[in-house]
């Protein structure tokens, strides 16, 4: 099977089986999504969704968050991983939004990655989810799933994985393809014991044809 054929099969399968894939983070506007994605680094979306309602109630705008002190924010996010660093990132991010972007979340990658707590992955989430631009955020799920299936080859870093995915997925599908791969990795192609018996991609999956059959044997 060629790479083109594999991508075509995978895209068609996801179109039919996950037509409405979307982020599981709860948000009402770009600012709230940015806060939620910063908090979600190395933390589950479920935990983030538990924390953000009280955070957004107290700091509903970047203007209010920019004026906050560490002691005002940290107790609200204490149950999140790396709470101290993320607290500083949130306040710093809000200050930069207010001071440099008129309180609005920018739509350009180069601007987003300037914000504290925002790396390439987070920026790609924002440009694809909020602005529907062709971005591919590569988290641990996307990195693992794309390699297992065979969509990426010898990708050693998230950036290399991103570049290969972007080169082979039509630009208009990149925003939803990001969610396809994340959700597939979260619920089916899980890290320790992938649920291959439930997966409709067995026939094109390199992992299933090699590693999984070896494990089963």
Coordinates of N, CA and C in Angstrom, one line a residue:
X1 N 0.8 -1.2 0.0 CA 0.0 0.0 0.0 C 0.9 1.2 0.0
X2 N 0.6 2.2 -0.9 CA 1.3 3.4 -0.9 C 0.9 4.4 0.2
X3 N 1.7 5.3 0.5 CA 1.3 6.3 1.5 C 0.1 7.1 1.1
X4 N 0.0 7.4 -0.2 CA -1.2 8.1 -0.7 C -2.5 7.3 -0.5
X5 N -2.4 6.0 -0.7 CA -3.5 5.1 -0.5 C -3.9 5.0 1.0
X6 N -2.9 4.9 1.8 CA -3.1 4.8 3.2 C -3.8 6.1 3.7
X7 N -3.3 7.2 3.4 CA -4.0 8.5 3.8 C -5.4 8.5 3.3
X8 N -5.6 8.1 2.0 CA -7.0 8.2 1.5 C -7.9 7.3 2.3
X9 N -7.5 6.1 2.6 CA -8.3 5.2 3.4 C -8.6 5.8 4.8
X10 N -7.6 6.2 5.5 CA -7.8 6.8 6.8 C -8.7 8.0 6.8
X11 N -8.5 8.9 5.9 CA -9.3 10.1 5.8 C -10.8 9.7 5.6
X12 N -11.0 8.8 4.6 CA -12.4 8.4 4.3 C -13.0 7.7 5.5
X13 N -12.3 6.9 6.2 CA -12.8 6.2 7.4 C -13.2 7.2 8.5
X14 N -12.3 8.2 8.7 CA -12.7 9.2 9.8 C -13.9 10.0 9.3
X15 N -13.9 10.4 8.1 CA -15.1 11.2 7.6 C -16.4 10.4 7.9
X16 N -16.4 9.1 7.7 CA -17.6 8.4 7.9 C -17.9 8.1 9.4
X17 N -16.8 8.0 10.2 CA -17.0 7.5 11.5 C -16.9 8.6 12.6
X18 N -16.2 9.7 12.2 CA -16.1 10.9 13.1 C -16.4 12.2 12.4
X19 N -17.6 12.3 11.8 CA -17.9 13.5 11.0 C -17.9 14.8 11.8
X20 N -18.2 14.7 13.1 CA -18.3 15.9 13.9 C -17.3 16.0 15.0
X21 N -16.1 15.4 14.7 CA -15.0 15.5 15.7 C -14.7 16.9 16.1
X22 N -14.5 17.2 17.4 CA -14.2 18.5 17.9 C -13.5 18.4 19.2
X23 N -12.9 19.5 19.6 CA -12.3 19.6 20.9 C -13.2 19.2 22.0
X24 N -12.7 18.5 23.1 CA -13.5 18.2 24.2 C -13.4 19.2 25.3
X25 N -12.6 20.2 25.1 CA -12.4 21.3 26.1 C -13.6 22.2 26.0
X26 N -14.1 22.7 27.1 CA -15.3 23.6 27.1 C -14.8 25.1 27.1
X27 N -15.4 25.8 26.2 CA -15.0 27.2 26.0 C -16.2 28.0 25.3
X28 N -16.2 29.3 25.5 CA -17.2 30.1 24.8 C -16.6 31.1 23.9
X29 N -15.3 31.3 24.0 CA -14.7 32.4 23.1 C -13.2 32.0 23.0
X30 N -12.5 32.7 22.1 CA -11.1 32.4 21.9 C -10.2 32.5 23.1
X31 N -10.5 33.5 24.0 CA -9.7 33.7 25.2 C -9.9 32.5 26.1
X32 N -11.1 32.0 26.2 CA -11.3 30.8 27.1 C -10.7 29.6 26.5
X33 N -10.7 29.4 25.2 CA -10.0 28.2 24.7 C -8.5 28.3 24.9
X34 N -8.0 29.5 24.7 CA -6.5 29.7 24.9 C -6.1 29.3 26.3
X35 N -6.9 29.8 27.3 CA -6.7 29.4 28.7 C -6.8 27.9 28.9
X36 N -7.8 27.3 28.4 CA -8.0 25.9 28.5 C -6.9 25.1 27.9
X37 N -6.4 25.5 26.7 CA -5.4 24.7 26.1 C -4.1 24.8 26.8
X38 N -3.8 26.0 27.4 CA -2.6 26.2 28.2 C -2.6 25.2 29.4
X39 N -3.8 25.2 30.0 CA -4.0 24.3 31.2 C -3.9 22.8 30.8
X40 N -4.2 22.5 29.6 CA -4.4 21.1 29.2 C -3.0 20.4 29.0
X41 N -1.9 21.1 28.9 CA -0.6 20.5 28.7 C -0.3 19.5 29.8
X42 N -0.1 18.3 29.4 CA 0.2 17.2 30.3 C -0.9 17.0 31.4
X43 N -2.1 17.3 31.0 CA -3.3 17.2 31.9 C -4.5 16.8 31.0
X44 N -5.4 16.1 31.6 CA -6.6 15.6 30.9 C -7.6 16.8 30.6
X45 N -8.3 16.7 29.5 CA -9.3 17.7 29.2 C -10.4 17.6 30.3
X46 N -10.7 16.4 30.8 CA -11.7 16.3 31.8 C -11.4 17.1 33.0
X47 N -10.1 17.0 33.5 CA -9.7 17.8 34.6 C -9.8 19.3 34.4
X48 N -9.3 19.7 33.2 CA -9.4 21.1 32.8 C -10.8 21.6 32.8
X49 N -11.7 20.8 32.3 CA -13.1 21.3 32.3 C -13.8 21.4 33.7
X50 N -13.2 20.7 34.6 CA -13.6 20.8 36.0 C -13.2 22.1 36.6
X51 N -12.0 22.5 36.2 CA -11.3 23.7 36.8 C -11.8 25.0 36.2
X52 N -12.0 25.1 34.9 CA -12.2 26.3 34.2 C -13.5 27.1 34.5
X53 N -14.6 26.5 34.9 CA -15.8 27.3 35.2 C -15.5 28.3 36.3
X54 N -14.9 27.9 37.4 CA -14.6 28.9 38.4 C -13.6 29.9 38.0
X55 N -12.6 29.5 37.2 CA -11.6 30.4 36.8 C -12.2 31.4 35.9
X56 N -13.1 31.0 34.9 CA -13.7 32.0 34.0 C -14.7 32.9 34.7
X57 N -15.3 32.3 35.8 CA -16.2 33.2 36.5 C -15.5 34.3 37.2
X58 N -14.3 34.1 37.7 CA -13.6 35.1 38.4 C -12.8 36.0 37.4
X59 N -12.3 35.4 36.3 CA -11.5 36.1 35.3 C -12.1 35.9 33.9
X60 N -13.3 36.5 33.7 CA -13.9 36.3 32.4 C -13.3 37.0 31.2
X61 N -12.3 37.9 31.4 CA -11.7 38.6 30.3 C -10.2 38.6 30.6
X62 N -9.4 38.7 29.5 CA -7.9 38.8 29.7 C -7.6 40.1 30.5
X63 N -8.4 41.1 30.4 CA -8.1 42.4 31.1 C -8.1 42.1 32.6
X64 N -9.1 41.3 33.1 CA -9.1 41.0 34.5 C -8.0 40.1 34.9
X65 N -7.7 39.1 34.1 CA -6.7 38.1 34.4 C -5.3 38.8 34.4
X66 N -5.1 39.8 33.6 CA -3.9 40.5 33.5 C -3.6 41.3 34.8
X67 N -4.6 41.6 35.5 CA -4.4 42.4 36.8 C -4.3 41.5 38.0
X68 N -4.5 40.2 37.8 CA -4.5 39.2 38.9 C -3.1 39.0 39.5
X69 N -3.0 38.7 40.7 CA -1.8 38.2 41.4 C -1.7 36.7 41.4
X70 N -0.5 36.2 41.5 CA -0.4 34.7 41.6 C -1.3 34.1 42.6
X71 N -1.4 34.7 43.7 CA -2.3 34.1 44.8 C -3.7 34.1 44.5
X72 N -4.1 35.0 43.5 CA -5.5 35.0 43.1 C -5.9 33.8 42.2
X73 N -4.9 33.4 41.4 CA -5.1 32.4 40.3 C -4.8 31.0 40.7
X74 N -3.7 30.8 41.4 CA -3.1 29.5 41.7 C -4.1 28.6 42.4
X75 N -4.9 29.1 43.5 CA -5.8 28.2 44.1 C -6.9 27.6 43.2
X76 N -7.2 28.4 42.2 CA -8.3 27.9 41.2 C -7.8 26.8 40.3
X77 N -6.5 26.7 40.1 CA -5.9 25.8 39.1 C -5.0 24.7 39.8
X78 N -5.1 24.7 41.2 CA -4.1 23.9 41.9 C -4.2 22.4 41.6
X79 N -5.4 21.9 41.2 CA -5.5 20.5 40.9 C -5.0 20.1 39.5
X80 N -4.6 21.2 38.7 CA -4.0 21.0 37.4 C -2.5 20.7 37.5
X81 N -2.0 19.8 36.7 CA -0.5 19.5 36.7 C 0.3 20.8 36.4
X82 N 1.4 20.9 37.1 CA 2.3 22.1 37.0 C 1.6 23.4 37.2
X83 N 0.8 23.4 38.3 CA -0.1 24.6 38.5 C 0.7 25.9 38.7
X84 N 1.8 25.8 39.4 CA 2.6 27.1 39.6 C 3.0 27.7 38.3
X85 N 3.6 26.9 37.4 CA 4.1 27.4 36.1 C 2.9 27.9 35.3
X86 N 1.8 27.1 35.3 CA 0.7 27.5 34.4 C 0.0 28.8 34.9
X87 N 0.0 29.0 36.2 CA -0.5 30.2 36.8 C 0.3 31.4 36.3
X88 N 1.6 31.3 36.3 CA 2.4 32.4 35.8 C 2.2 32.6 34.3
X89 N 2.1 31.5 33.6 CA 1.8 31.6 32.1 C 0.5 32.3 31.8
X90 N -0.5 31.9 32.6 CA -1.8 32.5 32.3 C -1.8 34.0 32.6
X91 N -1.2 34.4 33.6 CA -1.2 35.9 33.9 C -0.3 36.6 32.9
X92 N 0.8 36.0 32.6 CA 1.7 36.6 31.6 C 1.1 36.7 30.2
X93 N 0.4 35.6 29.9 CA -0.4 35.6 28.6 C -1.4 36.7 28.5
X94 N -2.2 36.8 29.6 CA -3.2 37.9 29.6 C -2.6 39.3 29.5
X95 N -1.5 39.5 30.2 CA -0.9 40.8 30.1 C -0.4 41.1 28.7
X96 N 0.2 40.1 28.0 CA 0.6 40.4 26.7 C -0.6 40.6 25.7
X97 N -1.6 39.8 25.9 CA -2.8 40.0 25.1 C -3.3 41.5 25.2
X98 N -3.3 42.0 26.4 CA -3.8 43.3 26.7 C -2.9 44.4 26.1
X99 N -1.6 44.2 26.4 CA -0.6 45.2 26.1 C -0.2 45.2 24.6
X100 N -0.2 44.1 23.9 CA 0.2 44.0 22.6 C -0.8 43.7 21.5
X101 N -2.0 43.1 22.0 CA -3.0 42.7 21.0 C -4.4 43.2 21.3
X102 N -4.4 44.3 22.1 CA -5.7 44.9 22.4 C -6.7 44.0 23.0
X103 N -6.2 43.0 23.8 CA -7.0 42.1 24.5 C -7.7 41.0 23.6
X104 N -7.2 40.9 22.4 CA -7.8 39.9 21.4 C -6.8 38.8 21.2
X105 N -7.3 37.6 21.1 CA -6.4 36.5 20.7 C -6.0 36.6 19.3
X106 N -4.7 36.7 19.0 CA -4.2 36.8 17.6 C -4.5 35.5 16.8
X107 N -4.6 35.7 15.5 CA -4.9 34.6 14.6 C -3.6 34.0 13.9
X108 N -2.5 34.7 14.1 CA -1.3 34.3 13.4 C -0.3 33.5 14.3
X109 N 0.2 32.4 13.8 CA 1.1 31.5 14.5 C 2.3 32.3 15.1
X110 N 2.9 33.2 14.4 CA 4.1 33.9 14.9 C 3.7 34.8 16.1
X111 N 2.5 35.3 16.1 CA 2.0 36.1 17.3 C 1.7 35.2 18.5
X112 N 1.0 34.1 18.2 CA 0.6 33.3 19.3 C 1.8 32.7 20.1
X113 N 2.8 32.3 19.4 CA 3.9 31.6 20.1 C 4.7 32.6 20.9
X114 N 4.5 33.9 20.8 CA 5.1 34.9 21.7 C 4.5 34.9 23.0
X115 N 3.3 34.4 23.2 CA 2.5 34.4 24.4 C 3.1 33.4 25.4
X116 N 3.3 33.8 26.7 CA 3.7 32.8 27.7 C 2.8 31.6 27.8
X117 N 3.5 30.4 27.8 CA 2.7 29.2 27.9 C 2.2 28.7 26.6
X118 N 2.5 29.4 25.5 CA 2.0 29.0 24.2 C 3.1 28.5 23.3
X119 N 3.2 27.2 23.0 CA 4.1 26.6 22.1 C 3.5 26.4 20.8
X120 N 4.1 25.7 19.9 CA 3.6 25.5 18.6 C 2.3 24.6 18.6
X121 N 2.3 23.6 19.5 CA 1.1 22.8 19.6 C -0.1 23.6 20.0
X122 N 0.0 24.4 21.0 CA -1.1 25.3 21.5 C -1.5 26.2 20.4
X123 N -0.6 26.9 19.8 CA -0.9 27.8 18.7 C -1.6 27.2 17.6
X124 N -1.2 26.0 17.2 CA -1.9 25.2 16.1 C -3.4 24.9 16.5
X125 N -3.6 24.6 17.8 CA -5.0 24.4 18.2 C -5.8 25.6 18.0
X126 N -5.3 26.8 18.4 CA -6.0 28.0 18.3 C -6.3 28.4 16.8
X127 N -5.3 28.3 16.0 CA -5.5 28.7 14.6 C -6.5 27.8 13.9
X128 N -6.5 26.5 14.3 CA -7.3 25.6 13.6 C -8.8 25.6 14.2
X129 N -8.9 25.6 15.5 CA -10.2 25.5 16.1 C -10.9 26.9 16.0
X130 N -10.2 27.9 16.4 CA -10.9 29.2 16.4 C -11.0 29.9 15.1
X131 N -9.9 29.8 14.3 CA -9.9 30.5 13.0 C -10.0 29.6 11.8
X132 N -10.2 28.3 12.0 CA -10.4 27.3 11.0 C -9.3 27.4 9.9
X133 N -8.0 27.7 10.3 CA -6.9 27.7 9.4 C -6.3 26.3 9.4
X134 N -5.5 26.0 8.3 CA -4.9 24.7 8.2 C -3.7 24.4 9.1
X135 N -4.0 24.2 10.4 CA -3.0 23.9 11.4 C -3.1 22.5 11.9
X136 N -2.0 21.9 12.2 CA -2.1 20.5 12.8 C -1.3 20.5 14.1
X137 N -2.0 20.5 15.2 CA -1.4 20.4 16.5 C -1.0 19.0 16.8
X138 N 0.2 18.8 17.1 CA 0.7 17.4 17.4 C 1.0 17.3 18.9
X139 N 0.1 16.6 19.6 CA 0.3 16.2 21.0 C 0.7 14.8 21.1
X140 N 0.8 14.2 22.3 CA 1.2 12.8 22.4 C 0.3 11.9 21.6
X141 N -1.0 12.1 21.6 CA -1.9 11.2 20.9 C -1.7 11.3 19.4
X142 N -1.6 12.5 18.9 CA -1.4 12.6 17.4 C -0.1 12.0 17.0
X143 N 0.9 12.3 17.8 CA 2.3 11.7 17.5 C 2.3 10.2 17.5
X144 N 1.6 9.6 18.5 CA 1.6 8.2 18.6 C 0.7 7.5 17.5
X145 N -0.5 8.0 17.3 CA -1.4 7.4 16.4 C -0.9 7.5 14.9
X146 N -0.4 8.7 14.6 CA 0.0 8.9 13.2 C 1.2 8.0 12.9
X147 N 2.1 7.7 13.9 CA 3.2 6.8 13.7 C 2.8 5.4 13.6
X148 N 1.9 5.0 14.5 CA 1.4 3.6 14.5 C 0.7 3.2 13.2
X149 N -0.2 4.1 12.8 CA -0.9 3.8 11.5 C 0.0 3.7 10.3
X150 N 1.0 4.6 10.3 CA 2.0 4.7 9.2 C 1.7 6.0 8.4
X151 N 1.0 6.9 9.0 CA 0.9 8.2 8.3 C 2.2 9.0 8.4
X152 N 2.9 8.8 9.4 CA 4.3 9.4 9.5 C 5.3 8.3 9.5
X153 N 6.5 8.7 9.1 CA 7.6 7.7 9.0 C 8.8 8.3 9.6
X154 N 9.4 7.7 10.6 CA 10.6 8.1 11.2 C 10.6 9.5 11.8
X155 N 9.4 10.0 12.2 CA 9.3 11.3 12.8 C 9.8 11.2 14.2
X156 N 10.8 12.0 14.5 CA 11.4 12.0 15.8 C 10.9 13.1 16.7
X157 N 10.3 14.1 16.2 CA 9.8 15.2 17.0 C 8.4 15.5 16.5
X158 N 7.6 16.2 17.4 CA 6.3 16.7 17.0 C 6.3 17.5 15.7
X159 N 7.3 18.3 15.6 CA 7.4 19.2 14.4 C 7.6 18.3 13.1
X160 N 8.4 17.3 13.1 CA 8.5 16.4 12.0 C 7.2 15.7 11.7
X161 N 6.5 15.3 12.7 CA 5.2 14.6 12.5 C 4.2 15.6 11.9
X162 N 4.2 16.8 12.4 CA 3.3 17.9 11.9 C 3.6 18.1 10.4
X163 N 4.9 18.2 10.1 CA 5.2 18.5 8.7 C 4.8 17.4 7.7
X164 N 4.9 16.2 8.2 CA 4.5 15.1 7.3 C 3.0 15.0 7.2
X165 N 2.2 15.3 8.3 CA 0.8 15.3 8.2 C 0.3 16.4 7.3
X166 N 0.8 17.6 7.5 CA 0.4 18.7 6.7 C 0.7 18.5 5.2
X167 N 1.7 17.8 4.9 CA 2.1 17.6 3.5 C 1.1 16.6 2.8
X168 N 0.4 15.8 3.6 CA -0.4 14.7 3.0 C -1.9 14.8 3.3
X169 N -2.3 15.7 4.1 CA -3.7 15.9 4.4 C -4.2 17.2 3.7
X170 N -5.3 17.1 3.0 CA -5.8 18.4 2.4 C -5.9 19.5 3.4
X171 N -5.5 20.7 3.0 CA -5.6 21.8 4.0 C -6.9 22.0 4.6
X172 N -8.0 21.9 3.8 CA -9.4 22.1 4.4 C -9.8 21.0 5.4
X173 N -9.1 19.9 5.5 CA -9.4 18.9 6.4 C -8.5 18.9 7.7
X174 N -7.4 19.7 7.6 CA -6.4 19.7 8.7 C -7.1 20.0 10.1
X175 N -8.0 21.0 10.2 CA -8.5 21.3 11.5 C -9.3 20.1 12.1
X176 N -10.1 19.4 11.3 CA -10.8 18.3 11.9 C -9.9 17.0 12.0
X177 N -8.9 16.9 11.1 CA -8.0 15.8 11.2 C -7.3 15.8 12.5
X178 N -7.0 16.9 13.0 CA -6.3 17.1 14.3 C -7.2 16.4 15.4
X179 N -8.5 16.6 15.4 CA -9.4 16.0 16.3 C -9.6 14.5 16.1
X180 N -9.6 14.1 14.8 CA -9.7 12.7 14.5 C -8.6 11.9 15.2
X181 N -7.4 12.4 15.0 CA -6.3 11.6 15.6 C -6.2 11.7 17.1
X182 N -6.5 12.8 17.7 CA -6.5 13.0 19.1 C -7.6 12.0 19.7
X183 N -8.8 12.1 19.2 CA -9.9 11.3 19.8 C -9.6 9.8 19.6
X184 N -9.1 9.4 18.4 CA -8.7 8.0 18.2 C -7.7 7.5 19.2
X185 N -6.7 8.4 19.5 CA -5.7 8.1 20.4 C -6.1 8.0 21.8
X186 N -7.1 8.8 22.1 CA -7.6 8.9 23.5 C -8.5 7.8 23.9
X187 N -9.3 7.2 22.9 CA -10.3 6.2 23.2 C -10.1 4.9 22.6
X188 N -9.3 4.8 21.5 CA -9.1 3.5 20.8 C -7.6 3.1 20.7
X189 N -6.8 4.0 20.1 CA -5.4 3.7 19.9 C -4.6 4.2 21.1
X190 N -5.0 3.7 22.3 CA -4.4 4.2 23.6 C -3.0 3.7 23.7
X191 N -2.2 4.3 24.6 CA -0.8 4.1 24.6 C -0.4 2.7 25.0
X192 N -0.8 2.2 26.1 CA -0.3 0.9 26.6 C -0.9 -0.3 26.0
X193 N -2.2 -0.3 25.7 CA -2.8 -1.4 25.1 C -3.9 -1.0 24.1
X194 N -3.5 -0.7 22.9 CA -4.5 -0.2 21.9 C -5.6 -1.2 21.7
X195 N -6.8 -0.7 21.5 CA -8.0 -1.5 21.3 C -8.2 -1.9 19.8
X196 N -7.2 -2.6 19.3 CA -7.2 -2.9 17.9 C -8.4 -3.7 17.5
X197 N -9.0 -4.5 18.4 CA -10.2 -5.2 18.0 C -11.4 -4.4 17.7
X198 N -11.3 -3.1 18.2 CA -12.4 -2.2 18.0 C -12.1 -1.2 16.8
X199 N -11.0 -1.3 16.2 CA -10.5 -0.3 15.3 C -10.9 -0.6 13.9
X200 N -11.4 0.3 13.1 CA -11.7 0.1 11.7 C -10.6 0.3 10.8
X201 N -9.4 0.6 11.3 CA -8.2 0.9 10.5 C -7.2 -0.2 10.5
X202 N -7.6 -1.4 11.0 CA -6.7 -2.5 11.0 C -6.1 -2.8 9.7
X203 N -6.8 -2.8 8.6 CA -6.3 -3.2 7.3 C -5.2 -2.3 6.7
X204 N -5.1 -1.1 7.3 CA -4.0 -0.2 6.7 C -3.0 0.1 7.8
X205 N -3.2 -0.4 9.0 CA -2.4 0.1 10.1 C -1.1 -0.8 10.2
X206 N 0.0 -0.1 10.2 CA 1.3 -0.8 10.2 C 1.5 -1.4 11.6
X207 N 1.1 -0.8 12.7 CA 1.3 -1.3 14.0 C 0.5 -2.6 14.2
X208 N -0.7 -2.7 13.7 CA -1.6 -3.9 13.8 C -0.9 -5.0 13.0
X209 N -0.4 -4.7 11.9 CA 0.2 -5.8 11.1 C 1.5 -6.3 11.6
X210 N 2.2 -5.5 12.4 CA 3.5 -6.0 12.9 C 3.5 -6.1 14.4
X211 N 3.6 -5.0 15.2 CA 3.7 -5.0 16.6 C 2.6 -5.8 17.3
X212 N 1.4 -5.4 17.0 CA 0.2 -6.0 17.7 C 0.1 -7.5 17.5
X213 N 0.3 -7.9 16.2 CA 0.2 -9.4 16.0 C 1.4 -10.1 16.7
X214 N 2.5 -9.4 16.9 CA 3.6 -10.1 17.6 C 3.2 -10.2 19.1
X215 N 2.6 -9.1 19.6 CA 2.2 -9.2 21.0 C 1.2 -10.2 21.2
X216 N 0.2 -10.3 20.3 CA -0.9 -11.3 20.4 C -0.4 -12.7 20.3
X217 N 0.7 -12.9 19.5 CA 1.2 -14.2 19.3 C 2.1 -14.6 20.5

